[in-house]
Coordinates of C-alpha atoms in Angstrom, one line a residue:
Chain A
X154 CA 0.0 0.0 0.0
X155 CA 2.1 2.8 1.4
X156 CA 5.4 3.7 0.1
X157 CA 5.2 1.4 -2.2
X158 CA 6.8 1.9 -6.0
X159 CA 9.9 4.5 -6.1
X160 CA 11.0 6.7 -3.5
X161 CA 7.5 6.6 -2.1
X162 CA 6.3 10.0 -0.3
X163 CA 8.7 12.2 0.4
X164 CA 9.1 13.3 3.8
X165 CA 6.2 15.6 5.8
X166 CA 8.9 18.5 5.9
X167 CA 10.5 19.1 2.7
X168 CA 7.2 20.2 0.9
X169 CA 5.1 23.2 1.1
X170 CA 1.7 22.6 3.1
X171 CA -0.6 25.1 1.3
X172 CA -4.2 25.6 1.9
X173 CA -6.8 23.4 0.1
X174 CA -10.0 23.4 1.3
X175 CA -12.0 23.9 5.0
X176 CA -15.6 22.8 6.0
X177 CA -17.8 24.0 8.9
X178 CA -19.7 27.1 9.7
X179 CA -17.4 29.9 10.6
X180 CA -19.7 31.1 13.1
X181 CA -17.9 32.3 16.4
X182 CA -20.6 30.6 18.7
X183 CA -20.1 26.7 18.3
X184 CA -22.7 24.2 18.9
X185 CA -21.4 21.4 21.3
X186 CA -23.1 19.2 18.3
X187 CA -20.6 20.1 15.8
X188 CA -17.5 19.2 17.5
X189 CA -15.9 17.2 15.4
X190 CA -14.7 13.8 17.0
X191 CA -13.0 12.0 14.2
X192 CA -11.5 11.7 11.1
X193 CA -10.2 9.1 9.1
X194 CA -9.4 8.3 5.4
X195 CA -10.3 5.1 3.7
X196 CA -7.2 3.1 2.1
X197 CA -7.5 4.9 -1.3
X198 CA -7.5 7.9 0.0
X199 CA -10.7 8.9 -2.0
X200 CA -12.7 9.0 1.0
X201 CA -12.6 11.1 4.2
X202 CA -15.2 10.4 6.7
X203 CA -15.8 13.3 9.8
X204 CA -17.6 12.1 12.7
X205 CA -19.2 15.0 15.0
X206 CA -20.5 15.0 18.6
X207 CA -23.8 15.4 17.5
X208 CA -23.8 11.6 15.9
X209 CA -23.6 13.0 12.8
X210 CA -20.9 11.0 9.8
X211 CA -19.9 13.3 6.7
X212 CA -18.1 11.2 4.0
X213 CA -16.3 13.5 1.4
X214 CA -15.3 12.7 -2.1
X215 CA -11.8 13.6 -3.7
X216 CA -13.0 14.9 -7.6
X217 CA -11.2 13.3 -10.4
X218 CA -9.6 14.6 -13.3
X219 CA -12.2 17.6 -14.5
X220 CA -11.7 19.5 -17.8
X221 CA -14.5 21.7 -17.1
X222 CA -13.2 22.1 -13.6
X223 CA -9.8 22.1 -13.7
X224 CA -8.6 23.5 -10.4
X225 CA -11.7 21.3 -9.1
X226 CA -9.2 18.1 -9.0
X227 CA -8.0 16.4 -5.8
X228 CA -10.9 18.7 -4.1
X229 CA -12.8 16.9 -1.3
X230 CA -16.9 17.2 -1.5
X231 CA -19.6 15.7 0.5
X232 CA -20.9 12.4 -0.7
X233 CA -23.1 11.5 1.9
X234 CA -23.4 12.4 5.4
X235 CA -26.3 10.5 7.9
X236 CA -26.9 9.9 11.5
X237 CA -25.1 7.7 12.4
X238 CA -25.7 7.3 16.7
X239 CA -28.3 8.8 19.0
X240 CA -28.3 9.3 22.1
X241 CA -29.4 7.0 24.6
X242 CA -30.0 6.2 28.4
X243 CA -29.1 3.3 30.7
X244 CA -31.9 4.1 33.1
X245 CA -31.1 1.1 35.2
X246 CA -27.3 2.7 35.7
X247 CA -28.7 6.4 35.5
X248 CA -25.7 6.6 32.6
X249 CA -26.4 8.9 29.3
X250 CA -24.4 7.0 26.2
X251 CA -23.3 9.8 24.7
X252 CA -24.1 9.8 20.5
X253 CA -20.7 11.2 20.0
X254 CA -18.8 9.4 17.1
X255 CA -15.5 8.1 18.8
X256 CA -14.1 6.5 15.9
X257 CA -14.7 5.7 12.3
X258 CA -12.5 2.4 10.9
X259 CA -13.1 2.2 7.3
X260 CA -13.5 -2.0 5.7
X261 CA -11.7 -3.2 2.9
X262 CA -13.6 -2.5 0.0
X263 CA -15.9 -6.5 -0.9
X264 CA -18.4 -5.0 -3.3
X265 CA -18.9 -1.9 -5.0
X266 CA -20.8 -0.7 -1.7
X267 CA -18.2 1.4 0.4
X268 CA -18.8 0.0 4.3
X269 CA -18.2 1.7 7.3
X270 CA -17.4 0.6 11.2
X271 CA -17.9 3.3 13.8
X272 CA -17.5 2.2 17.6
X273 CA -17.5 3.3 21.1
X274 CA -14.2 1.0 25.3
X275 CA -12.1 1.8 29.0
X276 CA -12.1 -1.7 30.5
X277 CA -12.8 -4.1 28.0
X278 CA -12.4 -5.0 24.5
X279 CA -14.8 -6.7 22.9
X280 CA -14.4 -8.8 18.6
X281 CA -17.9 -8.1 16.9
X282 CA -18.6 -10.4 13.7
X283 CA -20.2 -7.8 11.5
X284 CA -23.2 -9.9 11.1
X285 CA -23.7 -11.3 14.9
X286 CA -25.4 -8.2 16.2
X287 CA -26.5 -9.4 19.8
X288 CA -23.5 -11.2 21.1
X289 CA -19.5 -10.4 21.0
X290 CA -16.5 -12.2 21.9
X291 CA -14.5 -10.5 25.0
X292 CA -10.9 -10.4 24.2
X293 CA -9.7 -8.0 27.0
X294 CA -11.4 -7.5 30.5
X295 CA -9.5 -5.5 32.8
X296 CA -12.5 -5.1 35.4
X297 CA -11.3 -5.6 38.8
X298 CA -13.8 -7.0 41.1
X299 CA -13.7 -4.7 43.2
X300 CA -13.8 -1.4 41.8
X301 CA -12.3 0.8 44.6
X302 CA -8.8 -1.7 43.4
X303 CA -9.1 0.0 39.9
X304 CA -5.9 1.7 39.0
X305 CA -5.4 2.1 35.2
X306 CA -8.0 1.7 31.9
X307 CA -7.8 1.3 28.8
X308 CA -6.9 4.0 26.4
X309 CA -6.9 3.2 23.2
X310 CA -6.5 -0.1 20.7
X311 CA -5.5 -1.1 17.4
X312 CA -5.4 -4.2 15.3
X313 CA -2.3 -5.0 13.2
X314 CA -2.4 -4.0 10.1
X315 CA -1.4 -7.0 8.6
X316 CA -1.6 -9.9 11.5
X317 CA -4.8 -10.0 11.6
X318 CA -4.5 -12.1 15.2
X319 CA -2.6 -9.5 16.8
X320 CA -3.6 -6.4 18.6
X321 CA -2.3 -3.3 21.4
X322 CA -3.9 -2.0 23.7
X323 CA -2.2 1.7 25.6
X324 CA -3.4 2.2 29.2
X325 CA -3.4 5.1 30.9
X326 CA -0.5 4.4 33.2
X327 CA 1.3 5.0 29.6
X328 CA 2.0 1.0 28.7
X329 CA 1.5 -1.1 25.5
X330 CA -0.1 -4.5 25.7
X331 CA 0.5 -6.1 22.8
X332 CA -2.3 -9.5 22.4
X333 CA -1.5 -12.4 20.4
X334 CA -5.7 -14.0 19.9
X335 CA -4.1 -17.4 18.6
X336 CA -2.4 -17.8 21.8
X337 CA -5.8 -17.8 24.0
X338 CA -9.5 -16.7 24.1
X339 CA -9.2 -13.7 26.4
X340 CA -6.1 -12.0 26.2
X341 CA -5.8 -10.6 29.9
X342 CA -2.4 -11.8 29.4
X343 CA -0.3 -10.0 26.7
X344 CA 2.4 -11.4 24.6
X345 CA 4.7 -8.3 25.0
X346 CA 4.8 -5.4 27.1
X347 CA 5.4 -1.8 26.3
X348 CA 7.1 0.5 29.1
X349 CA 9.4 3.4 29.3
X350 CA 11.4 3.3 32.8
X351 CA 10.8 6.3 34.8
X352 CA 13.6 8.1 36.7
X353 CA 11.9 7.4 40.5
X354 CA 13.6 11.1 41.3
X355 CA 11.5 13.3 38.6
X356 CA 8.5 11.7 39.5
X357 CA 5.4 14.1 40.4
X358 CA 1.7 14.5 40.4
X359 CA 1.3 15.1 37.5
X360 CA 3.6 12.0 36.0
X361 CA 0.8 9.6 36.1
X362 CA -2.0 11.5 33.9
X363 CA 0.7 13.5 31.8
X364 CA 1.9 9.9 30.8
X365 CA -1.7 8.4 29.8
X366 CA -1.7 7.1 26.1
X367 CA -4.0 9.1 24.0
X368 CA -4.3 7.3 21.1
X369 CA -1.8 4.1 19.6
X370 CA -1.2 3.8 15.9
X371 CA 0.4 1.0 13.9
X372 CA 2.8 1.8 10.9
X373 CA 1.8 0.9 7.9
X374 CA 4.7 -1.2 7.7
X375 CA 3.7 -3.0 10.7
X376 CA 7.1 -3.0 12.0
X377 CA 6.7 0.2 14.4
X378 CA 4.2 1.6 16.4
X379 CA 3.0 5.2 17.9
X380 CA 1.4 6.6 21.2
X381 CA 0.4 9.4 21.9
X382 CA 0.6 10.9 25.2
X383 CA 0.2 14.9 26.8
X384 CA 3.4 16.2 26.0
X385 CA 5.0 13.9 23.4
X386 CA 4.8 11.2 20.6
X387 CA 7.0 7.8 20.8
X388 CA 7.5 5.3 18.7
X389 CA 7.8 2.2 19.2
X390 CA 9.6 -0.8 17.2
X391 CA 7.5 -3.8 18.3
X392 CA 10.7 -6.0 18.9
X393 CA 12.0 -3.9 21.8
X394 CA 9.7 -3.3 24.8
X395 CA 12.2 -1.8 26.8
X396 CA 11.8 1.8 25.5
X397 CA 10.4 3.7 22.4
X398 CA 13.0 3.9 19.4
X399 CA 11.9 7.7 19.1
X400 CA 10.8 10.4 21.4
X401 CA 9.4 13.5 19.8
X402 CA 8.3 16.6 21.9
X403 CA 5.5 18.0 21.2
X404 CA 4.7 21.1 23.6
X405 CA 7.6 20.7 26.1
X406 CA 6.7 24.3 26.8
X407 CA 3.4 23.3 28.8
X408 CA 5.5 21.5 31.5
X409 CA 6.0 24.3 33.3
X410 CA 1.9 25.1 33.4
X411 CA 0.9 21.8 34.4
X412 CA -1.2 23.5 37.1
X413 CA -3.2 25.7 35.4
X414 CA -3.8 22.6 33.0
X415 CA -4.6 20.5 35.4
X416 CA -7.4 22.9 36.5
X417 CA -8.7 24.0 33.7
X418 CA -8.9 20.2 32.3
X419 CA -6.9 20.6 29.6
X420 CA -4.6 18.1 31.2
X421 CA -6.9 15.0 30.2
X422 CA -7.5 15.8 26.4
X423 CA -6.3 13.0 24.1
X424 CA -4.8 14.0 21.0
X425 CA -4.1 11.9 18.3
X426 CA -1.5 11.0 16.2
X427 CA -0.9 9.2 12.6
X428 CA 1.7 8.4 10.3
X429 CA 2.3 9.6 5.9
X430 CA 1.8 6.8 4.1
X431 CA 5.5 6.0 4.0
X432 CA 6.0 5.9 7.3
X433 CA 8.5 8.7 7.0
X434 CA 6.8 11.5 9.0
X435 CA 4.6 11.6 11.9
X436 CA 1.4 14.1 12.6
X437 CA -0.2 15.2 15.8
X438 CA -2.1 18.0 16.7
X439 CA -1.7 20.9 20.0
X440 CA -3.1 24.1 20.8
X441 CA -4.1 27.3 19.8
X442 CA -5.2 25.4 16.2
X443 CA -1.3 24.6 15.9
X444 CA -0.2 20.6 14.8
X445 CA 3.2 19.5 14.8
X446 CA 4.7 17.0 11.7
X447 CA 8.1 15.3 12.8
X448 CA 10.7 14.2 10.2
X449 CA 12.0 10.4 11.3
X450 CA 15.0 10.3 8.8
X451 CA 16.1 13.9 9.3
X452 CA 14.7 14.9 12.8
X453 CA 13.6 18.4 11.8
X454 CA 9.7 19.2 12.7
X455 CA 7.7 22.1 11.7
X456 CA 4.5 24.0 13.8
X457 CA 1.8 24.9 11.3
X458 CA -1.7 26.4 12.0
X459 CA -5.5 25.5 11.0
X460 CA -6.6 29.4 10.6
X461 CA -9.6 31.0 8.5
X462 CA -6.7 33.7 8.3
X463 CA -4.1 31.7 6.3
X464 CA -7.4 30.3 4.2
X465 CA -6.3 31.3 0.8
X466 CA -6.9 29.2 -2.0
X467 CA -3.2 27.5 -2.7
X468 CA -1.8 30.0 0.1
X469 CA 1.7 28.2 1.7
X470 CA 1.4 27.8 5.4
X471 CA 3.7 29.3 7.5
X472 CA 5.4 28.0 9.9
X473 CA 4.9 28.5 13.7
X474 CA 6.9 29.2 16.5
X475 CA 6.0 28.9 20.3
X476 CA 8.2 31.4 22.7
X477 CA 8.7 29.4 25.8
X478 CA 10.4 32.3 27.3
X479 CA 12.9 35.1 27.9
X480 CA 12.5 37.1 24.9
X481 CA 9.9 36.8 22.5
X482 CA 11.1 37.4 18.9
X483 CA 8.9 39.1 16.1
X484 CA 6.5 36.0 14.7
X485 CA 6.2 33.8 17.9
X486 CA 3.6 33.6 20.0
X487 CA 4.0 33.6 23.7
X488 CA 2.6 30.4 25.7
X489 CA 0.4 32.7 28.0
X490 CA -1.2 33.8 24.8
X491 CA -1.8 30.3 23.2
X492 CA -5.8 29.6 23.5
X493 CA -6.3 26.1 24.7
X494 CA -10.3 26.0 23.7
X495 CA -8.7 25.9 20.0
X496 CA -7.4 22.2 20.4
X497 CA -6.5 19.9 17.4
X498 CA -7.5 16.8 19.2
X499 CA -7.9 14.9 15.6
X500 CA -5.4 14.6 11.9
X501 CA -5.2 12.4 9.7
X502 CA -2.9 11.8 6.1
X503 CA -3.7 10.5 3.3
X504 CA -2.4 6.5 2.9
X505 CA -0.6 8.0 -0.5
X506 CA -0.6 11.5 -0.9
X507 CA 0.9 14.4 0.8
X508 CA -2.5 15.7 1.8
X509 CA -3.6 16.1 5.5
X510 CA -7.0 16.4 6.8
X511 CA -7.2 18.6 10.3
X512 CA -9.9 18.9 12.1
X513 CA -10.2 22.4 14.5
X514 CA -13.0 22.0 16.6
X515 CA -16.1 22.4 14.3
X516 CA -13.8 23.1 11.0
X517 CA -12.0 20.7 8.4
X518 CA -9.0 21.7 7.0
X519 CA -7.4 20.4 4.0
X520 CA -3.6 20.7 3.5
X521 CA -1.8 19.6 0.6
X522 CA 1.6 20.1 -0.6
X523 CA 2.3 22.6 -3.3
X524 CA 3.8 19.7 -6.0
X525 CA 0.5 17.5 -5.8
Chain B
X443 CA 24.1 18.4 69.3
X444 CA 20.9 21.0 69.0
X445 CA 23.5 22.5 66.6
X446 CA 23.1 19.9 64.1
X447 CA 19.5 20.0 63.7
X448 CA 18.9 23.5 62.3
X449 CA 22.0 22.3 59.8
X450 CA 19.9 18.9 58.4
X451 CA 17.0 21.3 58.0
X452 CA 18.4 23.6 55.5
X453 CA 20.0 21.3 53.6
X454 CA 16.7 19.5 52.8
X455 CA 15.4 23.1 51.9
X456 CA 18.0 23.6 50.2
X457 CA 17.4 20.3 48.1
X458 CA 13.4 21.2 47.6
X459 CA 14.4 24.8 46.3
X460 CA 16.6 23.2 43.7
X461 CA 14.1 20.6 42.8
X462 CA 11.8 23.8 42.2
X463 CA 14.7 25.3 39.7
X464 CA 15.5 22.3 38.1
X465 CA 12.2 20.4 37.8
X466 CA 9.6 23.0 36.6
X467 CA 7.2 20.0 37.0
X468 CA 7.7 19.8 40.8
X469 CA 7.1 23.7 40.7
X470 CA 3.4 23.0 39.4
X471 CA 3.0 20.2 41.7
X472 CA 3.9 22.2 44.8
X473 CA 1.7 25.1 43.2
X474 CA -0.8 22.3 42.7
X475 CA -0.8 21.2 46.3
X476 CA -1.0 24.9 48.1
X477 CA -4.1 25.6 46.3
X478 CA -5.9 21.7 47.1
X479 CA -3.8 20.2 50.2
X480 CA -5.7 16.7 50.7
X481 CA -5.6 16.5 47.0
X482 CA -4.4 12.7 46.4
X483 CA -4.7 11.5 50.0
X484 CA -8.0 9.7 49.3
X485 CA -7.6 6.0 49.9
X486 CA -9.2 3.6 47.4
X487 CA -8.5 4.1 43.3
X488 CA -7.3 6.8 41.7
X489 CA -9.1 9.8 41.8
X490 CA -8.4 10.4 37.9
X491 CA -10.4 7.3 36.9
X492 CA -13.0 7.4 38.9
X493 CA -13.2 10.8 37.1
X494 CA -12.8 9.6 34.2
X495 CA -15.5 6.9 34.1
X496 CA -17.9 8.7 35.6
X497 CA -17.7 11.9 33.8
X498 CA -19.4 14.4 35.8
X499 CA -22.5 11.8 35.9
X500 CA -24.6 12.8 38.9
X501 CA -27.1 10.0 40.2
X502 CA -30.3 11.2 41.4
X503 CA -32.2 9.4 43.8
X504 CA -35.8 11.1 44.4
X505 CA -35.6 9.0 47.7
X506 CA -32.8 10.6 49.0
X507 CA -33.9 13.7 48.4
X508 CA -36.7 13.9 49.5
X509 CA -35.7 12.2 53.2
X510 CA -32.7 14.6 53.5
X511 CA -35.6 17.6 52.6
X512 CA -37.6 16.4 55.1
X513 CA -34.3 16.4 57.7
X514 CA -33.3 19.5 57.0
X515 CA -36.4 21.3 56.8
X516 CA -35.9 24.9 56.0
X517 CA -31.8 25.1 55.6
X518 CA -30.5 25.0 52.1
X519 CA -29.4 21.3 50.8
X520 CA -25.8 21.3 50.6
X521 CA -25.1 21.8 46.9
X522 CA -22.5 20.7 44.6
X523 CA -18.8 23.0 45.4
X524 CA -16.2 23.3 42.3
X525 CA -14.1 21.0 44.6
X526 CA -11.9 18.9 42.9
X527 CA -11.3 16.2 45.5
X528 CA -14.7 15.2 45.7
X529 CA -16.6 12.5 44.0
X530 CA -19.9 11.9 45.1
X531 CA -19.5 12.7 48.7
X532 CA -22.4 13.5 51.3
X533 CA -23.7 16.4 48.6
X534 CA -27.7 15.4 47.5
X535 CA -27.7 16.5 43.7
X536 CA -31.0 18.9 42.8
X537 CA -32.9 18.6 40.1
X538 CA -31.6 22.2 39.0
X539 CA -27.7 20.5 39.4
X540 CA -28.7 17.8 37.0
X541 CA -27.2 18.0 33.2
X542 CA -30.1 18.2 31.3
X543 CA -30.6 15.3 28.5
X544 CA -29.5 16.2 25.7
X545 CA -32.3 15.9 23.1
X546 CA -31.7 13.5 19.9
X547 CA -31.3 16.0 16.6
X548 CA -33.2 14.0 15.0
X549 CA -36.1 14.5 17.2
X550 CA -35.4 18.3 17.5
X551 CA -34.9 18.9 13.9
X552 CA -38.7 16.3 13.6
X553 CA -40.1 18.3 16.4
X554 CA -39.1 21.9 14.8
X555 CA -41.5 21.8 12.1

C-alpha cells in the first residue's frame, strides 16, 4: 500500500503545506453538536469520513480529473453524510451514552458498496462479527472485582495491520499491551509489554495522567508503532519493549503550566497521532489550532496552524513558532497567549498523498503540498 | 548536638528549592498542592479514573432527596462546590444541578416543524 513503487512519499517536511480546502460554519458561537470527534481516510484515500459529537458522519469525495473544472481536481466534496448514533439512556445505571462518534474504521472494500465501522471502550475489549449483532467475543477484561482496586484503563487499541490475530492496547499508566488472539480466548495476558522506565527522582503529580496514552497507531509497515501521550509522541519498534526507538516533543513548553492545565482540564484531552503513508513522518495535533509533523530520517519538525486567516486558495502555510520564554522574537507567539479552547485533538494523512486532513473544533482543514 | 539539627533542615530546603529550579514540574506540583492540600490522599482508586469513568455523571435518587428535605427542613441542601477532590461525597444533587438530556437531533430537527 504505502510507500510502495519509487522513493515513495517524500518526507512531511521538505514540501510546502498550502491551503486546500476547509468545511464547517465559521460562526464564532459553536454548537457542542458540531465538535468534530473524528476523522479518518479510507485506504484509497478517496474518502474522508468526519464524525461529529452530534452523531452526525460526513463522508467526502476527492473529484477526479475535471476539464470543465480544472482546479476542481483532488478537491474533497460531500458524498453522503447521515446519523449515524443517538443518544441513549441506561436508566437502570442512571448513565447517558453519549451519541458522539469516537471513531470511524473504514472495511476493505468487498463490493462496489463502500462500508463503514464506527464504535465506542475503557475496561474491556470486545471482537464483533459484523453480522452477529447481539453477542460479541470478549478479548480484554480488565475489570477488577472490586472497583475501589481499579488503577489504570484502557486508552486506546488497534489491530495490526497485517496480523490480523494480533492487537495493542495503551493504558493510561502509559503501557502497550501487545495481544496475540491465537495464543488464547481472552487475552488478559499480553504477549509483550510496552514501558518506558521512569527516573523514581522526577516523578510528580502530575507524572501519572501527563503519561496516559491518548491514542496508539500501527505503521503501515507493521514494523513500528505510535502513542500518543500529553506532552510527546513515541515510537515504538515492536521487537524492543524496553523503551520507544523515538521520542518527539510535542509542547515541552506546557510543563511548566501543568497546574493551570490540570485545573482547567486541559490536562486530560487525548490528541491523536498518525503516520504519511511511508511511514516517514509523523502528525499530531496541539493548541491554539497549531499541529506538529516530525521528520524520522532527518529529525527536523515544523508547527503549522489550522486558521480562517491563512485560508487562501493555494496560500503556503507558515510556519509557527511557540516562545517558551525570555524574549519573544517578532513571529512567535508567547505560551500565556496560546488559546487552549482551539485544540487539534484529531489529523489524519492521506495512505498516499501528501495531503492532510485537520480537524479544528467544528472546522475541516485540508492541506496539501504545493507539488501534488 | 541541637546545633546539628537547624543544619539537616536547610539542607533538605535547600534540596526542595533546587528541585523547584530544576524540575519545573515539581514547581506545578507544589503550586498544585497549596491551592488543594488533601488532593491525592484519598484512599481507594485513583481519583483520575473514577473521574474519568464517571464523567461528571450525577445520580439522582428522588428517595434521597426527599428524606434529606424532610431532615433539613428549611436550611439549604448542601449543593455541589467546584471542589476537585470530591466524588460523590455527602452532597444530594437537585434537580436544578442535574445535566439536562441532551435531546436526539433528529427528534429536534422532527419536532421543529
Amino acid at each position: 500500500m504505502a510507500g510502495a513503487g519509487g522513493g515513495g512519499c517524500p518526507a512531511g517536511n521538505d514540501f510546502q503545506w498550502c491551503f486546500s480546502q476547509v468545511k464547517g460554519a465559521v460562526d464564532e458561537d459553536v454548537a457542542e453538536a458540531d465538535i468534530i470527534s473524528t476523522v479518518e481516510f479510507n485506504y484509497s484515500g478517496d474518502l474522508l469520513a468526519t464524525g461529529d459529537k452530534g452523531g452526525r458522519v460526513v463522508i467526502f469525495q476527492r473529484e477526479q480529473e475535471n476539464k470543465i473544472r480544472p482546479h476542481s481536481r483532488g478537491e474533497y466534496n460531500v458524498y453522503s453524510t447521515f446519523q449515524s448514533h443517538e443518544p441513549e439512556f441506561d436508566y437502570l445505571k442512571s448513565l447517558e451514552i453519549e451519541e458522539k462518534i469516537n471513531k470511524i474504521r473504514w472495511l476493505p472494500q468487498q463490493n462496489a458498496a463502500h462500508f463503514l465501522l464506527s464504535t465506542n471502550d475503557d475496561l474491556r475489549i470486545n471482537l464483533w462479527h459484523l453480522e452477529i449483532t447481539d453477542r460479541s467475543f470478549n478479548i480484554v477484561d480488565i475489570k477488577p472485582a472490586n472497583m475501589e482496586e481499579l488503577t489504570e484503563v484502557i486508552t486506546a487499541a488497534e489491530f495490526h495491520p497485517h496480523q490480523c490475530n494480533v492487537l495493542v492496547y495503551s493504558s493510561s499508566k502509559g503501557t502497550i499491551r501487545l495481544c496475540d488472539m491465537r495464543s488464547s480466548a481472552l487475552c488478559d495476558r499480553h504477549s509483550k509489554f510496552f514501558e518506558e522506565p521512569e527516573d523514581p527522582s522526577s516523578r510528580s503529580f502530575f507524572s501519572e495522567i501527563i503519561s496516559s496514552i491518548s491514542d496508539v497507531k500501527f505503521s503501515h509497515s507493521g514494523r513500528y508503532m505510535m502513542t500518543r501521550d500529553y506532552l510527546s509522541v513515541k515510537v515504538w519498534d515492536l521487537n524492543m519493549e524496553s523503551r520507544p526507538v523515538e521520542t518527539h516533543q510535542v509542547h515541552e513548553y506546557l510543563r511548566s503550566k501543568l497546574c493551570s492545565l490540570y485545573e482547567n482540564d486541559c490536562i486530560f484531552d487525548k490528541f491523536e497521532c498518525c503516520w504519511n503513508g511511508s511511514d516517514s513522518a509523523v502528525m499530531t495535533g496541539s493548541y491554539n489550532n497549531f499541529f506538529r509533523m516530525f521528520d524520522r530520517s532527518t529529525r527536523r519538525d515544523v508547527t503549522l496552524e489550522a486558521s480562517r486567516e491563512s485560508s487562501k486558495p493555494r496560500a503556503s502555510l507558515k510556519p509557527r513558532k511557540v516562545c517558551a520564554g525570555g524574549k519573544r522574537k517578532k513571529d512567535e507567539i508567547s505560551v500565556d497567549s496560546l488559546d487552549f479552547n482551539k485544540k487539534i485533538l484529531h489529523t489524519a494523512w492521506h495512505p498516499v498523498d501528501n495531503v492532510i486532513a485537520v480537524a479544528a473544533t467544528n472546522n475541516l482543514y485540508i492541506f496539501q503540498d504545493k507539488a501534488n | 548536638m541541637s546545633a546539628e539539627v537547624p543544619e539537616a533542615t536547610s539542607v533538605k530546603e535547600q534540596k526542595e528549592m533546587e528541585d523547584k529550579v530544576t524540575s519545573p514540574e515539581k514547581a506545578e506540583e507544589a503550586k498544585l498542592k497549596a491551592s488543594y492540600p488533601h488532593l491525592g490522599q484519598k484512599p481507594g482508586g485513583s481519583d483520575f479514573l473514577r473521574k474519568r469513568l464517571q464523567k461528571g455523571q450525577k445520580y439522582f435518587d428522588s428517595g434521597n432527596y426527599n428524606m434529606a428535605k424532610a431532615k433539613m427542613k428549611n436550611k439549604q441542601l448542601p449543593t455541589a462546590t467546584p471542589d476537585k477532590t470530591k466524588v460523590t461525597g455527602d452532597h444530594i444533587p437537585t434537580p436544578q444541578d442535574l445535566p439536562q438530556r441532551k435531546p436526539s437531533l433528529l427528534l429536534a430537527s422532527l419536532l421543529a416543524d
